[in-house]
Structures are given as C-alpha cells and as structure tokens.
Coordinates of C-alpha atoms and ligand atoms in Angstrom, one line a residue:
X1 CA 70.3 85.7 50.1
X2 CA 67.0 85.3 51.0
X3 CA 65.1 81.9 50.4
X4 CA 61.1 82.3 50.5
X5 CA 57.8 81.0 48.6
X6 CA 56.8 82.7 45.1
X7 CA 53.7 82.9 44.6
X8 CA 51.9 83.3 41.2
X9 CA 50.6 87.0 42.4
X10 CA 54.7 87.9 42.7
X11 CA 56.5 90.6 40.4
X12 CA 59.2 87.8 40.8
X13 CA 56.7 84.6 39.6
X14 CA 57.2 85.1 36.0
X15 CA 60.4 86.7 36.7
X16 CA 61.5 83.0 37.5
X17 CA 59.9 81.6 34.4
X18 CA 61.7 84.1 31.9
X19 CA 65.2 84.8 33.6
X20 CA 66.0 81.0 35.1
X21 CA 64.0 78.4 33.7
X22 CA 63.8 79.5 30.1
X23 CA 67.4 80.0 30.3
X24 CA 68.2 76.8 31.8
X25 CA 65.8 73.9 29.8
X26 CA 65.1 73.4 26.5
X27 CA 62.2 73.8 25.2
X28 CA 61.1 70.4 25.0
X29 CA 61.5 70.0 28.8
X30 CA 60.0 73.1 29.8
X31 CA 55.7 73.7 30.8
X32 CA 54.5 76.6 28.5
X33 CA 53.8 79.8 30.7
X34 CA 50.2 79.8 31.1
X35 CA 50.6 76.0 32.5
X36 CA 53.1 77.2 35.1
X37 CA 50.7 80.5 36.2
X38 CA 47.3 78.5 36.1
X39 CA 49.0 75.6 38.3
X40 CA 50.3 78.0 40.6
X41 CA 46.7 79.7 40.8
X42 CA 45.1 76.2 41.4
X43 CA 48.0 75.4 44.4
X44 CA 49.2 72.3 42.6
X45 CA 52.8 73.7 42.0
X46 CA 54.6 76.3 43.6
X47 CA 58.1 77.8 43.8
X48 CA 60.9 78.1 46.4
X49 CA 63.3 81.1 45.3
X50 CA 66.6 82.4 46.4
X51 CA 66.4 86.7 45.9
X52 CA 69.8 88.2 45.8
X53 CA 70.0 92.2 45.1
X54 CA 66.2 91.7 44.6
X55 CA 66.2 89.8 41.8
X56 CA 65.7 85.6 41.7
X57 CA 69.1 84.0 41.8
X58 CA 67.6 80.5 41.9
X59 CA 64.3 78.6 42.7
X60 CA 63.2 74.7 42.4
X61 CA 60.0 74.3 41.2
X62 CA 57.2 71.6 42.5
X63 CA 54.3 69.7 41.3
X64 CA 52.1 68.3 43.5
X65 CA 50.1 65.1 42.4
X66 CA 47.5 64.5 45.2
X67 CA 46.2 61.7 43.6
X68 CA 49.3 59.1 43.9
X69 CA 50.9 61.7 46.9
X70 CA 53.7 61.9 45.2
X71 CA 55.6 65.3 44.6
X72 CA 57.7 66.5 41.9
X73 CA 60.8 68.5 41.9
X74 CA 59.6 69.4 38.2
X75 CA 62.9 72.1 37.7
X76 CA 65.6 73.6 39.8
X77 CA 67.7 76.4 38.3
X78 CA 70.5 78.4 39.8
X79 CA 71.5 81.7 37.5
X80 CA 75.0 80.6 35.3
X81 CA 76.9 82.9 37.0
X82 CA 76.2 82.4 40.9
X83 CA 76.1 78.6 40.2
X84 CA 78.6 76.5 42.7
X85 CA 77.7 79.1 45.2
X86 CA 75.5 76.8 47.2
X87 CA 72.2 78.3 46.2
X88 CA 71.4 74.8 44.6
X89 CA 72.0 73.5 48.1
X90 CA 69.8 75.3 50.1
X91 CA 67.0 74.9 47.7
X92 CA 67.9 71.0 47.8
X93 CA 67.1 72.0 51.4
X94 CA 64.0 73.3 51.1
X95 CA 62.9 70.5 49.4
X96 CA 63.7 68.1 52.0
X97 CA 62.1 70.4 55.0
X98 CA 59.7 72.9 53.8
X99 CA 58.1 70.8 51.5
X100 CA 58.3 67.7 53.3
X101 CA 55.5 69.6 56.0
X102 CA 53.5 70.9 53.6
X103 CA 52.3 68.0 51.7
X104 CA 53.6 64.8 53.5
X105 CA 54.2 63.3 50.3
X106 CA 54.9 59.4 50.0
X107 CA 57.8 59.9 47.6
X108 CA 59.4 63.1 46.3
X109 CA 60.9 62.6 42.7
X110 CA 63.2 64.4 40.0
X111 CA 63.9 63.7 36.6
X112 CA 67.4 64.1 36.0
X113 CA 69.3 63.5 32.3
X114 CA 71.6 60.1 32.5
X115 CA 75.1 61.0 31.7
X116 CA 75.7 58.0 29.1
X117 CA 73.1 60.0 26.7
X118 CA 73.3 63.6 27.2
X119 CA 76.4 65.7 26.9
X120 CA 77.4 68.6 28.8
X121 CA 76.4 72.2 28.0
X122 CA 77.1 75.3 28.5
X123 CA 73.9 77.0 29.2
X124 CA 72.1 73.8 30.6
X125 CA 74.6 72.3 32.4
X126 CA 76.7 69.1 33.4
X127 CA 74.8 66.0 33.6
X128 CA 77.8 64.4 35.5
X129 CA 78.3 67.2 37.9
X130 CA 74.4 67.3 38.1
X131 CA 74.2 63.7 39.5
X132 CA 77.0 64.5 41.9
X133 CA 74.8 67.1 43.0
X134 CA 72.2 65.1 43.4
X135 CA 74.3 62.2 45.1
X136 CA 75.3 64.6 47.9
X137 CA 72.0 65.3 48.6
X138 CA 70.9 62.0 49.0
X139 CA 68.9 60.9 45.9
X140 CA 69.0 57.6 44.4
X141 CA 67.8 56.7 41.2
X142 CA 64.7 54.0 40.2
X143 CA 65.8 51.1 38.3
X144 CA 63.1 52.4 35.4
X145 CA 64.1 53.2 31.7
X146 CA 62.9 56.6 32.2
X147 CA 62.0 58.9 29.6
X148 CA 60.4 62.6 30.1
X149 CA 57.2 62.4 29.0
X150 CA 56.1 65.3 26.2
X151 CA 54.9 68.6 27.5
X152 CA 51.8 68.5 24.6
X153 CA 50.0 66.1 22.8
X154 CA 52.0 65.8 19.7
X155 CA 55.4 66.9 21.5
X156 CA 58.6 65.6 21.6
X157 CA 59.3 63.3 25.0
X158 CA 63.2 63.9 26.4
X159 CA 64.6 60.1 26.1
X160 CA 67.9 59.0 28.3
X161 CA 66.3 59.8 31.7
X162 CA 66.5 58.8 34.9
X163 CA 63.6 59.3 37.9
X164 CA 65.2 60.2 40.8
X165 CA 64.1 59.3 44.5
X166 CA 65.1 62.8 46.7
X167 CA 63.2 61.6 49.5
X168 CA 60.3 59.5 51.1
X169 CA 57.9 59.3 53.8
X170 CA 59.4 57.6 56.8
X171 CA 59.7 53.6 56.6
X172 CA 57.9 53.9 53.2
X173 CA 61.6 52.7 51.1
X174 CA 63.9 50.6 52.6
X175 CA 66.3 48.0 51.7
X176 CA 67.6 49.4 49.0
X177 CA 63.5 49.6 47.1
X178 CA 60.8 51.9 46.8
X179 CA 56.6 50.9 46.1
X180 CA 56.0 51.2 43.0
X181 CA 52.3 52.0 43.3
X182 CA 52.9 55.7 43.9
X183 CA 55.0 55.4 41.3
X184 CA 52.9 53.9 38.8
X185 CA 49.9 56.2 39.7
X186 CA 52.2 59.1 39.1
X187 CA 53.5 58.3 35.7
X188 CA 49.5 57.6 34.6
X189 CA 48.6 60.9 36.0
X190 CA 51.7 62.7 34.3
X191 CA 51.3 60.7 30.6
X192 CA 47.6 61.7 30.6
X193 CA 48.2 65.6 31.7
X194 CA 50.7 66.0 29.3
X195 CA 51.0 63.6 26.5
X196 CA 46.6 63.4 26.6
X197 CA 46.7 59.9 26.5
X198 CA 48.9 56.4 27.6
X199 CA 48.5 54.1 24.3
X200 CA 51.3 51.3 25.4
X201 CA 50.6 48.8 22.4
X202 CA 51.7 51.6 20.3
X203 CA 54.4 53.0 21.9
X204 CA 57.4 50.6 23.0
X205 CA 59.0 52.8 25.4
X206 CA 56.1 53.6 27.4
X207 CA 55.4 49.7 27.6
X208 CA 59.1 49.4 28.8
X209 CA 58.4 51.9 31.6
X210 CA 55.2 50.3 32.7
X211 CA 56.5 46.8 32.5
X212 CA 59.7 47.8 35.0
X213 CA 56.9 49.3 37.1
X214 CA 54.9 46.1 37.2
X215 CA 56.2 44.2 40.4
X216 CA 55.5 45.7 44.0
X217 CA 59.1 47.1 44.3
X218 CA 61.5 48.9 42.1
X219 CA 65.0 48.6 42.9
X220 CA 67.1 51.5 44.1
X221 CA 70.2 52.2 42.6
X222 CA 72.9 55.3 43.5
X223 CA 73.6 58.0 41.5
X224 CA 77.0 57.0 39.9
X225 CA 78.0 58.4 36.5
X226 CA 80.2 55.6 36.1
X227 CA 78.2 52.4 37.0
X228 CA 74.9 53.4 36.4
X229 CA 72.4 50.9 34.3
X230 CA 69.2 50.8 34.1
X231 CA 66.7 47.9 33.4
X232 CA 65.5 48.4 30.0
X233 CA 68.4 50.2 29.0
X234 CA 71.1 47.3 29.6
X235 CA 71.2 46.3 26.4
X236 CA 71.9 50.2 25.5
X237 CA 69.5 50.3 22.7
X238 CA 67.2 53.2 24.0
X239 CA 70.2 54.7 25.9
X240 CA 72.0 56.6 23.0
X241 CA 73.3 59.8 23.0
X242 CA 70.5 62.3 22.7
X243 CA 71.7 65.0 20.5
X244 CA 70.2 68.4 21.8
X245 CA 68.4 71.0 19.1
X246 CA 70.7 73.6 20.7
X247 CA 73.8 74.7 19.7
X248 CA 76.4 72.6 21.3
X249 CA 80.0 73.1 23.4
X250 CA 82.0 70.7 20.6
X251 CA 84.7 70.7 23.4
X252 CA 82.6 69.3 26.1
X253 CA 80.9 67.0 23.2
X254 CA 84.2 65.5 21.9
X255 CA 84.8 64.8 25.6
X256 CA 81.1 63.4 26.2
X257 CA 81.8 61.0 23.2
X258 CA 84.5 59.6 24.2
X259 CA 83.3 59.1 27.9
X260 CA 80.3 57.5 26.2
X261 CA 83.1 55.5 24.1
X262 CA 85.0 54.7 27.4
X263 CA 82.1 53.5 29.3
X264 CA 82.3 56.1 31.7
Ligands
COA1 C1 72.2 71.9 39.3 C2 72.2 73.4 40.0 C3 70.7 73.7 40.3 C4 73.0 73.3 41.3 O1 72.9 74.6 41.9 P1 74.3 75.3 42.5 O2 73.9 76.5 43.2 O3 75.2 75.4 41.3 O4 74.8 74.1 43.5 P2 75.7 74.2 44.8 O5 76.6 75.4 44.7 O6 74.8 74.1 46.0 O7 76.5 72.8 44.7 C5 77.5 72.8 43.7 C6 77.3 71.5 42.9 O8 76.3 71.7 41.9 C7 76.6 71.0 40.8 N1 76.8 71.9 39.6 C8 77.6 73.0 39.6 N2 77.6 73.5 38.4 C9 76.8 72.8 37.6 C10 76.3 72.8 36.3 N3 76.7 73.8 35.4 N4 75.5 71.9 35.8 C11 75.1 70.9 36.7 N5 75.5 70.8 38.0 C12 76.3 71.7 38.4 C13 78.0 70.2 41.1 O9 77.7 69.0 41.6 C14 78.6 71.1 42.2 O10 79.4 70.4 43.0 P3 81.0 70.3 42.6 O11 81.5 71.7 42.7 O12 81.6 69.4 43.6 O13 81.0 69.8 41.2 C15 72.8 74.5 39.1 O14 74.1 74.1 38.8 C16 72.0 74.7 37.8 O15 71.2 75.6 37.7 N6 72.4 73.9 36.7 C17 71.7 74.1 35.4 C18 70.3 73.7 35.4 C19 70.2 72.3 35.9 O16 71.0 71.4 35.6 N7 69.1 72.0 36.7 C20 68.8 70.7 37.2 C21 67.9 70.0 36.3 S1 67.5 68.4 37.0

C-alpha cells in the first residue's frame, strides 16, 4: 500500500472521483466533476491516495480556503471491501502531517453526519462507527448546528451535521474552545461558492449557524454518539432523522430508529 499525492494530470485523479467517492456520498454531498478537476488545476484542493494492486484503495480529499486559512477534509473514502483495514487511518495521518506542512492552516475541519439524524448504510457507511473513527483520531466537534451547505444554487443542503475540529495550529484552541473568526470566514466563503449567495433573513438555519458563531469562541465538545448536543439543535427540532434518497438497509434503519427512540 502506497500512500502519495494525486494530482489532477493522474490516470488515478478521476479514477478517485468515479470508483470511491461516487460510490461512497450521495449525490447531494458530492462536488460535480468538473469542480473537483478545475480546483485541482487551480491548487485549491488536492488528494492524498492509498494505491493497492495499482488501483486507488482510498484517498481524503482537501480544500483549501486561503482566505480564512482554514482547510477542509471535504471527503475521505476507503473502497467497501478493504474498509477496517486501516487505510482510513493512515490517511487520517496524512492529514495531520503532510498537510499540516503544506498549508499551515489555522484550523483543519470535517463535516461529519450526527448519529441522532442519519442512519446507517450499507454503501455510505456508519455514522456511529464514523465518529468513533473520528474520536480516535482526535477530532472534536463545534458546538454549531451544522448543516452541509448545497453544492449549487438551487440544491439541496445535507441537514443533521456536525463540523468537526481534526486539528489546529499550535496554541490556536485551547480550553476546551476554538476562534470562531476562522470559522465564520470559512462558512461565508463556502455559502457564497456554493449556495451563490448567504440571504440569513430568509433562511432560519443559516441564521442559526451564524448566530452560534457570533461570540469570539465556540465551545468544543467530543465526539460521543451517545451524549452529543448541539446548540441549536437542543431542542431537537432541526435534528430529525434525515431520511436518505437512497435505498435503505431496513435492518440497520429499524435499529437507527430505535437508537434515535432510546436517546442513544
Ligand atoms: C470512514 C472510513 C474512511 C474509515 O476508513 P477505514 O480504512 O475503514 O478505517 P480504519 O481501518 O483505519 O479504522 C477502522 C475504523 O473506521 C470506522 N469504520 C469502519 N467501517 C466503517 C463504515 N462502514 N462506515 C463508517 N466508519 C467505518 C470504525 O470506526 C472503525 O473502527 P472500529 O473497527 O473500532 O469500529 C471508511 O470506513 C469509509 O470509507 N466509510 C464510508 C465513507 C465515509 O463514511 N467517509 C467519511 C465521511 S465524513
């Protein structure tokens, strides 16, 4: 298993686009094509891969916002059947070396689906053992009720979210808070890219977002299936159970209901 840079001029590139992150995110979720080559070409996302028998076995997937410093871990796929293999975790690696020295960012981020509102899947995975993951490797999660924002004007956002902190600069969080000026510069950058516009008198959940980003801190919180709440979502109103356009595992659902039920 080797673990290198892909770049957009790789036979491999779009190999990564069709055979791991097609196959691993829904559409809503997932940057069209020609956004993830013309990003690549302009050196504001690139691609750490694992190749096994010459073929991509996994990669994680970065944006880079220069602007508010901070970097995204915008996907991170691992093929179905070499997953639990710890290809995940040297990517997770990557992330917090390679990347680290070659950007310096302020704050490295994910966007990860919260357990209470998405259920497992057979193809896209296990929200609960995807926190774990995360949890291992470090990542807490911003007290923000966190929604993905829509790949297209017009699109659909992913609601039931949670923005992950992987990693920042050194002495930039601590005590248990990150700045949430990096933060906030971010999420304007990323609403405008994708969505074309930020319109908060009209749209309630963005206004929720910005208002939890409003003081100089956001609270950090660990990545804990079971006692995880959010501000905004405490009351659980925008934290229901986000039924996928998929086709879904009716086992794992009846099992995500009545976690859901249960409280976790
Ligand atoms: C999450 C993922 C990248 C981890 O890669 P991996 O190579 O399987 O991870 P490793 O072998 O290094 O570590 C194993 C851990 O990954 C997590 N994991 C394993 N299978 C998983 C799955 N189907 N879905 C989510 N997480 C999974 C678990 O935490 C597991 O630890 P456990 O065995 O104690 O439960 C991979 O499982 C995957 O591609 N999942 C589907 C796509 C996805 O969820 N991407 C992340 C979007 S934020």
């Amino acid at each position: 298993m080797e673990i290198l840079d892909i770049g957009p001029d790789s036979p491999q590139f779009m190999a990564v686009y069709d055979e791991l992150l097609r196959e691993a995110f829904l559409p809503d979720e997932l940057m069209s094509a020609e956004e993830f080559r013309e990003a690549a070409q302009h050196g504001t996302l690139w691609v750490t891969g694992a190749i096994h028998d010459g073929r991509p076995a996994g990669a994680a997937v970065a944006e880079w916002s220069q602007d508010s410093q901070v970097l995204l871990l915008s996907y991170i796929a691992v093929r179905p059947d070499l997953r639990g293999t710890g290809i995940g975790g040297q990517l997770m690696t990557a992330v917090h070396t390679t990347w680290q020295d070659r950007v310096h960012p302020l704050l490295t981020l994910a966007e990860l689906e919260h357990p209470h509102a998405h259920q497992r899947h057979t193809q896209y995975g296990d929200p609960i053992k995807r926190l774990r993951f995360y949890a291992r490797h470090n990542a807490l999660a911003l007290d923000l009720p966190y929604f993905q924002p829509a790949m297209k004007p017009g699109g659909r956002r992913v609601p039931g979210m949670i923005l992950a902190l992987l990693a920042a600069a050194p002495g930039f969080a601590s005590a248990g808070v990150a700045p949430a000026g990096p933060v906030r510069a971010f999420m304007t950058e990323y609403l405008t890219q994708t969505e074309g516009r930020i319109g908060l008198d009209t749209d309630p959940e963005g206004a929720a977002l910005f208002q939890a980003m409003s003081a100089a801190d956001i609270r950090l919180l660990p990545l804990d299936a079971r006692h995880l709440v959010l501000a905004g979502y405490q009351d659980g109103s925008r934290l229901k159970p986000h039924r996928r356009q998929a086709v879904l595992d009716e086992a794992s659902n009846a099992a995500a209901q009545q976690a859901w039920t249960n409280g976790i």
